Amino acid sequence: MRRLDLALLGVLSLLMVAALVFVSWRALDSAERLLLPELNRKAEVVGRSVGDLLSEAVDYGIPIASVVGARPVLEDSLADNPEFSTVSILLADGSVLASVSNPEQPLGSAPIVIAVPVEAEEERVAQVMVQIPGAVVERTIRNIWLDVAVVLLASILVTFEMLVLVFSADAGRALRGLGQRLVAISRGDLRRHASVEAGGLFGKAAEDLDQRIAGLAERQAALKARAQQLKQHALSARLGDLEARFRIGQVRDEPPPKLAALRAPLFLFFFAEELTRPFLPAFTASLVSPIEGLSRELVISLPIVLFMAIVAILQPVLNGPTERLGRGRALRIGAVLAVIGFTGAAFGTDLLQFLLFRAMTAIGYALVFVSAQGAIIDVTERQNRARGLATLVGAIFVAALCGPPVGGILADRLGERETFMVSAVLALLAIVAARFAMPNEPKRDRLAGSSPPSLSAFFAILRTPALAALLVGCALPAKLILAALVFFLVPLTMADEGFDQAAIGRVLTLYALAMIVLVPLVSRISDRLGRQPNFVLLGAFLSATSVAHPLIWEAPWGEAAMVFQLGIAQALSITPQSALVGELGRRYLPHISEGMVYGVFRLVERSGNAIGPALAAFFLGAYGLQVALIAVGLVSALGALAYLAALGLSRSTRERRDDQ
């Protein structure tokens, strides 16, 4: 993005951020002022309900000191209100009739005590005491702060994405294009720009500049040719110097400006799916009924396993169909399927229905991903394709950053089924944005390398030791441990330990945070140093050791440290790993297209997404959480060791060959 883009978006973003910060601060201030009175009222309601029962007993002629069954009533009240530490009944003489305490809520410092009098025949006979630990108030305020911060961050990111969409419209694109041209000319850069493909006053001005720059390049080429024809070597050299200095006749290798519009529908769609991450296992658990031969944990993993398996299987084969349908049309069809899937999941009443609708969502997800990837490849060239694909990767990362915490807050405040409906609405908005971003693109001839990986290519790649060790030893375990920990174990076990969905979402977002910060940095460093295998191995071993944190630290700190270290580990390995696949393919299998090699790589890699939750669920159900974590970590460690052995074997083979 150019300097003008950043300036325009920066000014508008600052205005929006200032407004959002002000609204958030006012909401937080109001929440803090209302919190304590609300807790007090809740305690009064509990005390009054117990007191009414006592008053009724006294009205029947039962002496207050002889009332029986008070303790079970207090236990029920405390079970329904676990934020209170103690509920007691004190008689008029100060003696205790009954008292029940919550061991999970110690009084701590500065407890709040609410006393509700019990009266019979206009005489106070007892009082119900409800104690609220000071820690509950502090924790609730802290959670409100965190929720507001999460919503604020998500609002800023969504605002930024929508501003990008607005600036991708005809008028915005034309204004940006004109500004980019004027800035480039002022800096002595006369390279040709990609067409803004927009009308209006700014679009016409940008086209006029393009024509002038093209005309200047033609005159420069004609003068240079004439000077060479007349053998005016000094003049020809001078013209060459001017051409190099001002880059006359060169073409910018930037992605087409209209590509930026694709980011908004992709963000909305992936955001819709990411909302479900924190509560999906716990919601599945509420639908589970025993299945003979399968543990409860394995049954809970089925929706995630099914979703990931469908995506892994379909992505390699959907490029051709999406090309024939048209990328935009195929993307919108995928989003429609996701809308149906999210809506059905919200209203499903049993596990079978839920699996059916999650399968439909998975088909939609695969269609959207492949259509977007294909659309980017269609309009970019080799020299700018990586920057074009950054549109897709950026949308996924930003959605993964703000989706889980927002989804957790929504699930806590609205409910899981209602959050599925929010996802359906977001997917619907993605359809509208996609209609705007990808309107009726022209049909294209089938691209070379767009066919799915063939069996012969698949087996040829897996018979190549260096590639097989990289794919099976590093790529597959990387996705396996991600899906096992972030998609399944952390949400399920934290929910079982009593953490709310908002807390689970905040833990999950640490993975995306580490990835967003480190991936660009690692990409530059690994390209400069050229030591991709070292980065891949370091990432694999860090992934393997991340499972130690929950075994050492209490929840949620152990889970948070594990997820964050996993994000760091995969940020270290993800781009070097992709670069190595292409390099090894060109070195060992030059007769197989690079696209085919990457197709097999993606298929093997995404198979790990499907295997991970099932593997973790099996060990969790059979042996418990500690063994499940160790088993998942061992898979990553053993894969890294296998890849390290393959590297050593390859190096020794090359040395023997050089000696001969």
XYZ file of C-alpha atoms in Angstrom:
660
model
C 0.000 0.000 0.000
C 1.410 3.380 -0.995
C 2.093 6.388 1.196
C -1.051 8.197 0.020
C -3.177 5.144 0.865
C -1.711 5.044 4.341
C -2.257 8.768 4.840
C -5.906 8.672 3.745
C -6.712 5.488 5.639
C -4.712 6.712 8.619
C -6.703 9.946 8.970
C -10.059 8.192 8.652
C -8.957 5.350 10.938
C -7.795 7.801 13.613
C -11.171 9.545 13.537
C -12.986 6.227 13.843
C -10.642 4.981 16.559
C -11.097 8.174 18.568
C -14.873 7.770 18.378
C -14.683 4.084 19.326
C -12.334 4.774 22.255
C -14.673 7.478 23.569
C -17.732 5.212 23.297
C -15.839 2.316 24.911
C -14.638 4.505 27.788
C -18.155 5.780 28.451
C -19.545 2.230 28.306
C -16.859 0.984 30.680
C -17.456 3.854 33.094
C -21.183 3.097 33.100
C -20.560 -0.627 33.551
C -18.360 -0.048 36.605
C -20.924 2.297 38.183
C -23.743 -0.180 37.572
C -21.854 -3.345 38.527
C -21.793 -3.032 42.315
C -25.471 -2.030 42.678
C -26.410 -4.904 40.378
C -24.449 -7.435 42.462
C -26.047 -6.017 45.615
C -29.510 -6.347 44.110
C -28.800 -9.915 43.105
C -27.651 -10.723 46.654
C -30.809 -9.080 48.026
C -32.984 -11.207 45.725
C -31.254 -14.378 46.985
C -31.662 -13.275 50.622
C -35.293 -12.311 50.104
C -36.183 -15.643 48.488
C -34.679 -17.565 51.429
C -36.285 -15.156 53.905
C -39.741 -15.601 52.337
C -39.506 -19.354 52.902
C -38.575 -18.798 56.554
C -41.394 -16.277 57.049
C -43.858 -18.735 55.561
C -42.683 -21.467 57.969
C -43.057 -19.132 60.966
C -46.532 -18.111 59.778
C -47.491 -21.809 59.935
C -46.533 -21.803 63.609
C -43.082 -23.396 63.337
C -40.567 -21.738 65.683
C -37.732 -20.208 63.685
C -35.101 -22.163 65.653
C -36.894 -25.444 64.837
C -37.000 -24.981 61.057
C -35.421 -27.961 59.293
C -34.158 -28.261 55.728
C -32.609 -24.788 55.711
C -29.184 -26.036 54.659
C -30.338 -27.718 51.397
C -32.147 -24.485 50.469
C -28.961 -22.493 51.047
C -26.922 -25.028 49.051
C -29.314 -24.675 46.094
C -29.117 -20.868 46.313
C -25.314 -20.931 46.326
C -25.193 -23.433 43.456
C -27.358 -21.085 41.367
C -25.153 -18.102 42.298
C -21.547 -19.342 42.439
C -20.150 -15.803 42.573
C -21.213 -15.552 46.254
C -18.914 -16.980 48.937
C -21.348 -17.602 51.833
C -25.092 -17.643 52.481
C -26.080 -17.811 56.166
C -29.196 -17.583 58.339
C -28.622 -15.786 61.653
C -31.250 -15.840 64.385
C -32.222 -12.742 66.341
C -29.920 -13.733 69.225
C -26.942 -13.928 66.844
C -26.732 -17.718 66.653
C -26.358 -19.399 63.268
C -29.276 -21.512 62.080
C -27.535 -22.657 58.882
C -24.581 -21.566 56.781
C -23.153 -22.756 53.469
C -19.859 -21.615 51.924
C -18.424 -21.921 48.425
C -14.819 -23.183 48.735
C -14.061 -21.886 45.250
C -14.912 -18.331 46.328
C -12.850 -17.459 49.440
C -13.763 -14.165 51.072
C -10.443 -12.515 50.340
C -10.066 -8.832 51.159
C -12.939 -6.372 51.587
C -15.935 -8.721 51.179
C -19.353 -7.144 50.700
C -22.039 -8.369 53.113
C -25.720 -7.988 52.267
C -28.141 -8.549 55.175
C -31.825 -9.196 54.420
C -34.137 -9.186 57.485
C -36.670 -12.010 58.024
C -39.862 -10.764 59.675
C -42.891 -12.564 61.033
C -45.879 -10.778 62.556
C -44.009 -7.467 62.179
C -41.124 -8.758 64.281
C -37.610 -9.486 63.054
C -36.876 -13.130 63.806
C -33.713 -13.657 61.735
C -31.660 -12.298 58.893
C -30.141 -13.841 55.772
C -26.509 -12.862 55.195
C -25.060 -13.041 51.667
C -21.339 -12.401 51.302
C -19.780 -11.254 48.011
C -15.979 -11.696 47.880
C -14.048 -8.575 46.947
C -12.203 -10.682 44.370
C -15.463 -11.278 42.493
C -15.986 -7.554 42.015
C -12.360 -7.074 40.955
C -12.503 -10.024 38.564
C -15.770 -8.874 37.030
C -14.421 -5.362 36.462
C -11.231 -6.825 34.979
C -13.272 -9.017 32.625
C -15.316 -6.012 31.557
C -12.091 -4.137 30.800
C -10.813 -7.075 28.765
C -14.106 -7.482 26.897
C -14.220 -3.790 26.045
C -10.587 -3.924 24.870
C -11.364 -6.947 22.673
C -14.454 -5.311 21.195
C -12.494 -2.105 20.625
C -9.696 -3.957 18.820
C -12.187 -5.906 16.718
C -14.083 -2.710 15.894
C -10.887 -1.013 14.762
C -9.939 -3.962 12.557
C -13.421 -4.228 11.062
C -13.446 -0.468 10.459
C -10.104 -0.691 8.697
C -11.311 -3.565 6.509
C -14.460 -1.650 5.570
C -12.418 1.454 4.748
C -10.268 -0.658 2.431
C -13.475 -1.839 0.746
C -14.746 1.731 0.357
C -11.429 2.849 -1.122
C -11.654 -0.054 -3.563
C -14.874 1.330 -5.062
C -14.629 3.194 -8.360
C -14.331 6.673 -6.862
C -11.965 5.594 -4.078
C -9.848 3.500 -6.446
C -9.617 6.380 -8.902
C -8.623 8.829 -6.164
C -5.979 6.453 -4.824
C -4.698 5.748 -8.326
C -4.411 9.440 -9.163
C -2.663 10.149 -5.878
C -0.196 7.284 -6.411
C 0.674 8.614 -9.860
C 1.207 12.166 -8.646
C 3.397 10.992 -5.754
C 5.445 8.769 -8.100
C 5.975 11.604 -10.602
C 7.016 13.982 -7.817
C 9.697 11.427 -6.841
C 10.966 11.030 -10.386
C 9.383 7.598 -10.920
C 7.887 7.313 -14.425
C 7.036 3.618 -14.430
C 3.647 2.609 -15.783
C 0.900 1.841 -13.275
C -1.774 -0.827 -13.487
C -5.016 0.644 -14.816
C -7.355 1.981 -12.130
C -10.323 0.626 -14.141
C -12.558 3.409 -12.836
C -14.433 6.304 -14.372
C -15.296 9.748 -13.121
C -13.122 12.845 -12.891
C -10.300 11.176 -10.934
C -10.339 8.088 -13.147
C -10.075 10.218 -16.288
C -7.231 12.239 -14.757
C -5.370 9.014 -13.893
C -5.871 7.724 -17.457
C -4.578 10.999 -18.895
C -1.428 10.667 -16.785
C -1.015 7.054 -17.937
C -1.262 8.165 -21.572
C 1.264 10.942 -21.031
C 3.719 8.554 -19.343
C 3.197 5.986 -22.126
C 3.726 8.688 -24.764
C 6.907 9.829 -23.002
C 8.198 6.247 -23.002
C 7.452 5.917 -26.724
C 9.293 9.166 -27.531
C 12.221 8.078 -25.341
C 12.425 4.737 -27.180
C 12.195 6.493 -30.572
C 14.944 8.986 -29.659
C 17.185 6.228 -28.382
C 16.654 4.176 -31.527
C 17.356 7.249 -33.689
C 20.557 8.021 -31.755
C 21.758 4.436 -32.159
C 20.907 4.560 -35.872
C 22.965 7.761 -36.285
C 25.719 6.244 -34.100
C 25.457 9.099 -31.621
C 26.886 7.013 -28.821
C 27.177 9.846 -26.292
C 23.553 10.872 -26.832
C 22.448 7.231 -26.715
C 24.271 6.747 -23.401
C 22.737 9.945 -22.027
C 19.262 8.770 -23.028
C 19.984 5.402 -21.398
C 21.011 7.141 -18.192
C 17.772 9.145 -18.194
C 15.781 5.986 -18.850
C 17.413 4.196 -15.916
C 17.176 7.204 -13.601
C 13.479 7.844 -14.164
C 12.656 4.177 -14.928
C 11.030 5.176 -18.198
C 9.242 2.354 -19.997
C 9.241 0.064 -16.971
C 6.017 -1.395 -15.565
C 5.244 -1.598 -11.859
C 5.003 -5.189 -10.621
C 2.168 -4.384 -8.222
C -1.105 -6.333 -7.948
C -4.118 -4.758 -9.703
C -5.777 -2.062 -7.536
C -9.172 -3.795 -7.716
C -7.692 -6.763 -5.826
C -7.895 -4.822 -2.543
C -11.705 -5.012 -2.713
C -11.514 -8.795 -2.317
C -10.168 -8.490 1.218
C -13.433 -7.284 2.809
C -15.654 -10.254 1.807
C -12.883 -12.666 2.736
C -12.451 -11.038 6.133
C -16.199 -11.145 6.811
C -16.432 -14.799 5.797
C -13.426 -16.031 7.781
C -14.499 -13.860 10.719
C -17.840 -15.706 10.690
C -16.091 -19.077 11.036
C -13.567 -17.852 13.621
C -16.422 -16.722 15.907
C -17.224 -20.404 16.560
C -13.725 -21.473 17.692
C -14.018 -20.905 21.474
C -17.367 -22.613 22.031
C -17.578 -25.259 19.292
C -16.314 -28.231 21.389
C -18.430 -27.277 24.426
C -21.511 -26.777 22.244
C -20.934 -30.158 20.616
C -20.668 -31.686 24.094
C -24.190 -30.429 24.858
C -25.509 -32.399 21.855
C -23.557 -35.595 22.462
C -25.283 -38.813 23.380
C -23.279 -41.994 24.028
C -22.133 -43.906 20.929
C -21.047 -47.469 21.515
C -17.355 -47.975 20.899
C -16.497 -44.259 20.944
C -15.447 -42.178 23.930
C -17.299 -38.941 24.725
C -14.203 -36.923 23.764
C -13.893 -38.649 20.395
C -17.550 -37.945 19.624
C -17.066 -34.274 20.561
C -14.170 -34.056 18.098
C -16.260 -35.366 15.169
C -17.569 -31.969 13.899
C -14.028 -30.534 13.828
C -12.581 -33.682 12.218
C -15.343 -33.747 9.602
C -14.962 -30.049 8.816
C -11.184 -30.254 8.421
C -11.320 -33.481 6.395
C -13.814 -32.012 3.912
C -11.723 -28.859 3.482
C -8.527 -30.904 3.016
C -10.101 -33.216 0.424
C -11.971 -30.556 -1.564
C -9.398 -27.789 -1.833
C -7.098 -29.608 -4.290
C -9.990 -30.514 -6.633
C -12.060 -27.316 -6.650
C -9.807 -25.062 -8.733
C -11.157 -26.315 -12.060
C -14.856 -26.146 -11.103
C -14.491 -22.644 -9.619
C -12.724 -21.540 -12.791
C -15.544 -22.846 -14.980
C -18.241 -21.358 -12.749
C -16.427 -18.058 -12.457
C -14.472 -17.183 -9.339
C -16.934 -14.611 -8.038
C -19.962 -16.833 -8.608
C -18.256 -19.820 -6.969
C -17.223 -17.702 -3.978
C -20.786 -16.484 -3.496
C -22.151 -20.030 -3.769
C -19.691 -21.097 -1.068
C -20.812 -18.250 1.182
C -24.481 -19.213 0.618
C -23.694 -22.778 1.694
C -21.998 -21.382 4.797
C -25.058 -19.233 5.618
C -27.221 -22.358 5.453
C -24.664 -24.291 7.523
C -24.424 -21.663 10.274
C -28.202 -21.252 10.423
C -28.784 -25.003 10.551
C -26.150 -25.384 13.279
C -27.994 -22.750 15.324
C -31.272 -24.686 15.149
C -29.924 -28.269 15.114
C -31.241 -30.437 17.918
C -28.926 -33.454 17.762
C -25.390 -34.381 16.794
C -26.335 -35.846 13.397
C -28.015 -32.623 12.281
C -25.083 -30.602 13.601
C -22.608 -32.761 11.656
C -24.661 -32.331 8.474
C -24.696 -28.541 8.732
C -21.016 -28.349 9.693
C -20.243 -30.431 6.595
C -22.202 -27.932 4.502
C -20.242 -25.073 6.062
C -16.982 -26.903 5.293
C -17.926 -27.234 1.607
C -18.695 -23.520 1.553
C -15.391 -22.736 3.282
C -13.416 -24.743 0.720
C -15.266 -23.058 -2.158
C -14.603 -19.579 -0.796
C -10.919 -20.264 -0.116
C -10.214 -21.828 -3.525
C -12.253 -19.198 -5.391
C -10.418 -16.359 -3.676
C -7.029 -17.965 -4.237
C -7.873 -18.617 -7.871
C -9.129 -15.063 -8.408
C -5.846 -13.688 -7.085
C -3.755 -16.029 -9.243
C -5.857 -15.121 -12.298
C -5.052 -11.395 -12.115
C -1.455 -11.501 -10.874
C 1.860 -12.499 -12.395
C 4.759 -14.406 -10.898
C 6.538 -11.244 -9.760
C 3.565 -9.847 -7.803
C 1.670 -13.012 -6.883
C 3.048 -13.207 -3.352
C 1.779 -9.696 -2.618
C -1.553 -10.574 -4.170
C -1.897 -13.687 -2.020
C -1.112 -11.517 1.009
C -4.690 -10.263 0.582
C -5.984 -13.759 1.369
C -3.476 -14.452 4.142
C -4.083 -11.052 5.725
C -7.848 -11.570 5.803
C -7.396 -14.975 7.488
C -4.944 -13.671 10.093
C -6.987 -10.599 11.015
C -10.155 -12.714 11.274
C -8.293 -15.212 13.471
C -7.088 -12.365 15.679
C -10.469 -10.836 16.519
C -12.874 -13.731 15.803
C -12.303 -16.024 18.827
C -12.476 -13.357 21.562
C -15.521 -11.700 20.016
C -17.143 -15.109 19.523
C -16.483 -15.938 23.166
C -18.082 -12.690 24.344
C -21.123 -13.256 22.128
C -21.497 -16.856 23.307
C -21.375 -15.700 26.950
C -23.774 -12.790 26.484
C -26.156 -14.154 23.839
C -25.633 -17.928 23.762
C -23.959 -20.349 21.368
C -26.943 -20.741 19.044
C -27.354 -16.991 18.743
C -23.643 -16.670 17.917
C -24.088 -19.146 15.066
C -26.778 -16.795 13.750
C -24.345 -13.873 13.999
C -21.930 -15.963 11.895
C -24.714 -16.546 9.363
C -25.342 -12.784 9.132
C -21.615 -12.116 8.624
C -21.471 -14.743 5.865
C -24.504 -13.056 4.275
C -22.706 -9.707 4.390
C -19.713 -11.421 2.780
C -21.972 -12.365 -0.155
C -23.021 -8.729 -0.580
C -19.407 -7.525 -0.350
C -18.282 -10.222 -2.812
C -20.945 -9.132 -5.288
C -19.430 -5.685 -5.086
C -15.790 -6.829 -5.150
C -16.067 -9.514 -7.884
C -18.801 -8.499 -10.331
C -19.230 -10.768 -13.357
C -15.590 -11.449 -14.109
C -14.903 -12.664 -17.674
C -14.472 -16.346 -18.434
C -10.874 -17.540 -18.629
C -9.190 -20.452 -20.302
C -8.153 -23.250 -17.993
C -4.847 -22.421 -16.343
C -1.863 -24.737 -16.565
C -1.333 -26.529 -13.298
C -4.916 -25.979 -12.135
C -5.715 -29.686 -12.104
C -5.688 -31.516 -8.783
C -2.603 -33.521 -7.796
C -2.449 -36.843 -9.632
C -1.742 -40.131 -7.871
C 1.513 -40.531 -9.807
C 2.704 -37.077 -8.695
C 1.568 -37.800 -5.149
C 3.565 -41.031 -4.904
C 6.558 -39.570 -6.754
C 6.755 -36.756 -4.212
C 6.368 -39.084 -1.222
C 9.062 -41.393 -2.644
C 11.503 -38.483 -2.594
C 13.094 -38.682 0.888
C 13.790 -34.961 1.311
C 10.257 -33.929 0.318
C 8.578 -36.775 2.171
C 10.460 -35.930 5.385
C 9.470 -32.263 5.079
C 5.810 -32.966 4.307
C 5.170 -35.871 6.685
C 7.700 -34.895 9.348
C 7.016 -31.141 9.576
C 4.045 -29.916 7.504
C 1.526 -32.522 8.672
C 2.496 -32.367 12.393
C 2.366 -28.541 12.313
C -1.302 -28.544 11.348
C -1.987 -31.583 13.545
C -0.756 -29.874 16.708
C -2.542 -26.620 15.792
C -5.918 -28.308 15.344
C -5.413 -30.619 18.339
C -4.539 -27.823 20.763
C -6.154 -24.594 19.522
C -9.296 -25.980 17.897
C -10.052 -28.828 20.312
C -8.156 -29.370 23.567
C -7.898 -25.793 24.833
C -11.572 -24.828 24.252
C -12.874 -28.140 25.623
C -10.696 -28.439 28.722
C -10.994 -24.767 29.685
C -14.793 -25.020 29.423
C -14.730 -28.152 31.588
C -12.637 -26.243 34.158
C -15.321 -23.553 34.425
C -13.841 -20.744 32.317
C -16.321 -18.704 30.326
C -16.237 -18.516 26.545
C -14.846 -14.969 26.566
C -11.771 -16.130 28.513
C -11.305 -19.048 26.106
C -11.533 -16.683 23.137
C -8.889 -14.372 24.609
C -6.510 -17.315 25.024
C -7.065 -18.531 21.458
C -6.382 -15.111 19.958
C -2.781 -15.245 21.230
C -1.959 -17.675 18.401
C -3.044 -15.231 15.698
C -1.354 -12.337 17.505
C 2.020 -14.110 17.437
C 1.546 -15.038 13.777
C 0.594 -11.531 12.633
C 3.562 -9.938 14.389
C 6.243 -12.504 13.499
C 5.405 -13.968 10.067
C 6.465 -10.889 8.019
C 9.633 -10.502 10.101
C 10.592 -14.183 9.835
C 9.900 -14.166 6.076
C 12.411 -11.363 5.524
C 15.051 -12.837 7.839
C 14.818 -16.372 6.429
C 15.032 -15.084 2.838
C 18.085 -12.999 3.717
C 19.895 -15.733 5.665
C 18.831 -18.581 3.402
C 18.633 -21.079 6.285
C 15.059 -22.260 5.873
C 15.656 -25.797 7.299
C 16.904 -24.282 10.560
C 13.747 -22.180 10.924
C 11.557 -25.189 10.148
C 13.314 -27.362 12.734
C 13.273 -24.639 15.385
C 9.543 -24.111 14.826
C 8.839 -27.843 15.057
C 10.707 -28.284 18.340
C 9.106 -25.167 19.838
C 5.712 -26.568 18.850
C 6.521 -29.873 20.529
C 7.675 -28.263 23.782
C 4.721 -25.865 23.975
C 2.578 -28.677 25.436
C 4.634 -28.548 28.645
C 3.070 -25.276 29.824
C -0.324 -26.645 30.977
C 1.579 -29.362 32.838
C 3.552 -26.721 34.760
C 1.275 -23.698 35.177
C -2.289 -23.410 36.411
C -5.115 -22.570 34.036
C -5.519 -20.303 32.179
C -1.853 -19.244 32.246
C -0.564 -22.623 31.100
C -2.982 -22.720 28.158
C -2.194 -19.097 27.265
C 1.566 -19.748 27.287
C 1.095 -22.898 25.200
C -1.025 -21.173 22.547
C 1.319 -18.177 22.364
C 4.436 -20.356 22.042
C 2.688 -22.405 19.364
C 1.992 -19.191 17.450
C 5.667 -18.182 17.714
C 6.761 -21.665 16.627
C 4.556 -21.763 13.565
C 5.431 -18.197 12.611
C 9.060 -19.345 12.512
C 8.354 -22.285 10.227
C 5.380 -21.490 7.998
C 7.005 -19.333 5.292
C 10.417 -21.094 5.260
C 8.558 -24.396 4.966
C 6.579 -23.191 1.939
C 9.755 -21.873 0.308
C 11.530 -25.202 0.889
C 8.740 -27.145 -0.820
C 9.244 -25.213 -4.056
C 13.039 -25.430 -3.841
C 13.076 -29.200 -3.214
C 10.506 -29.797 -5.912
C 12.616 -27.962 -8.499
C 15.761 -29.794 -7.355
C 14.499 -33.385 -7.167
C 11.380 -33.447 -9.383
C 11.874 -30.940 -12.213
C 9.447 -32.903 -14.425
C 6.546 -32.210 -12.018
C 5.051 -28.725 -12.110
C 5.552 -26.498 -9.102
C 1.781 -26.121 -8.807
C 1.420 -29.901 -8.542
C 4.116 -30.087 -5.847
C 2.367 -27.396 -3.822
C -0.964 -29.164 -4.335
C 0.418 -32.335 -2.711
C 2.017 -30.229 0.027
C -1.309 -28.561 0.888
C -3.151 -31.891 0.832
C -0.685 -33.542 3.226
C -0.503 -30.448 5.425
C -4.270 -30.059 5.777
C -4.675 -33.740 6.527
C -3.042 -32.876 9.835
C -5.981 -30.563 10.615
C -8.327 -33.549 10.435
C -6.052 -36.005 12.258
C -5.147 -33.676 15.149
C -8.517 -33.391 16.950
C -9.216 -37.127 16.555
C -5.797 -38.061 17.953
C -6.129 -35.648 20.880
C -9.674 -36.854 21.597
C -8.596 -40.504 21.637
C -5.821 -39.928 24.183
C -7.943 -37.494 26.217
C -10.770 -40.020 26.550
C -8.530 -43.020 27.183
C -5.737 -41.588 29.333
C -6.531 -38.005 30.337
C -5.308 -34.522 29.464
C -1.660 -34.935 30.420
C -1.152 -37.974 28.180
C -3.071 -36.269 25.346
C -0.766 -33.237 25.499
C 2.364 -35.391 25.628
C 1.153 -37.554 22.718
C 0.472 -34.525 20.509
C 3.840 -32.997 21.422
C 5.633 -36.272 20.658
C 4.168 -36.353 17.145
C 5.710 -32.952 16.435
C 9.027 -33.873 18.063
C 9.340 -37.219 16.248
C 8.474 -35.584 12.929
C 11.160 -32.952 13.480
C 13.706 -35.672 14.356
C 12.795 -37.574 11.184
C 13.298 -34.418 9.115
C 16.610 -33.739 10.877
C 17.766 -37.292 10.064
C 16.731 -36.818 6.443
C 18.727 -33.582 6.274
C 21.792 -35.337 7.688
C 21.414 -38.226 5.223
C 21.011 -35.846 2.304
C 24.081 -33.858 3.367
C 26.269 -36.970 3.723
C 25.085 -38.259 0.338
C 26.056 -34.973 -1.317
C 29.473 -35.037 0.381
C 30.156 -38.608 -0.837
C 29.097 -37.608 -4.331
C 31.428 -34.589 -4.250
C 34.343 -36.771 -3.037
C 33.858 -39.146 -5.952
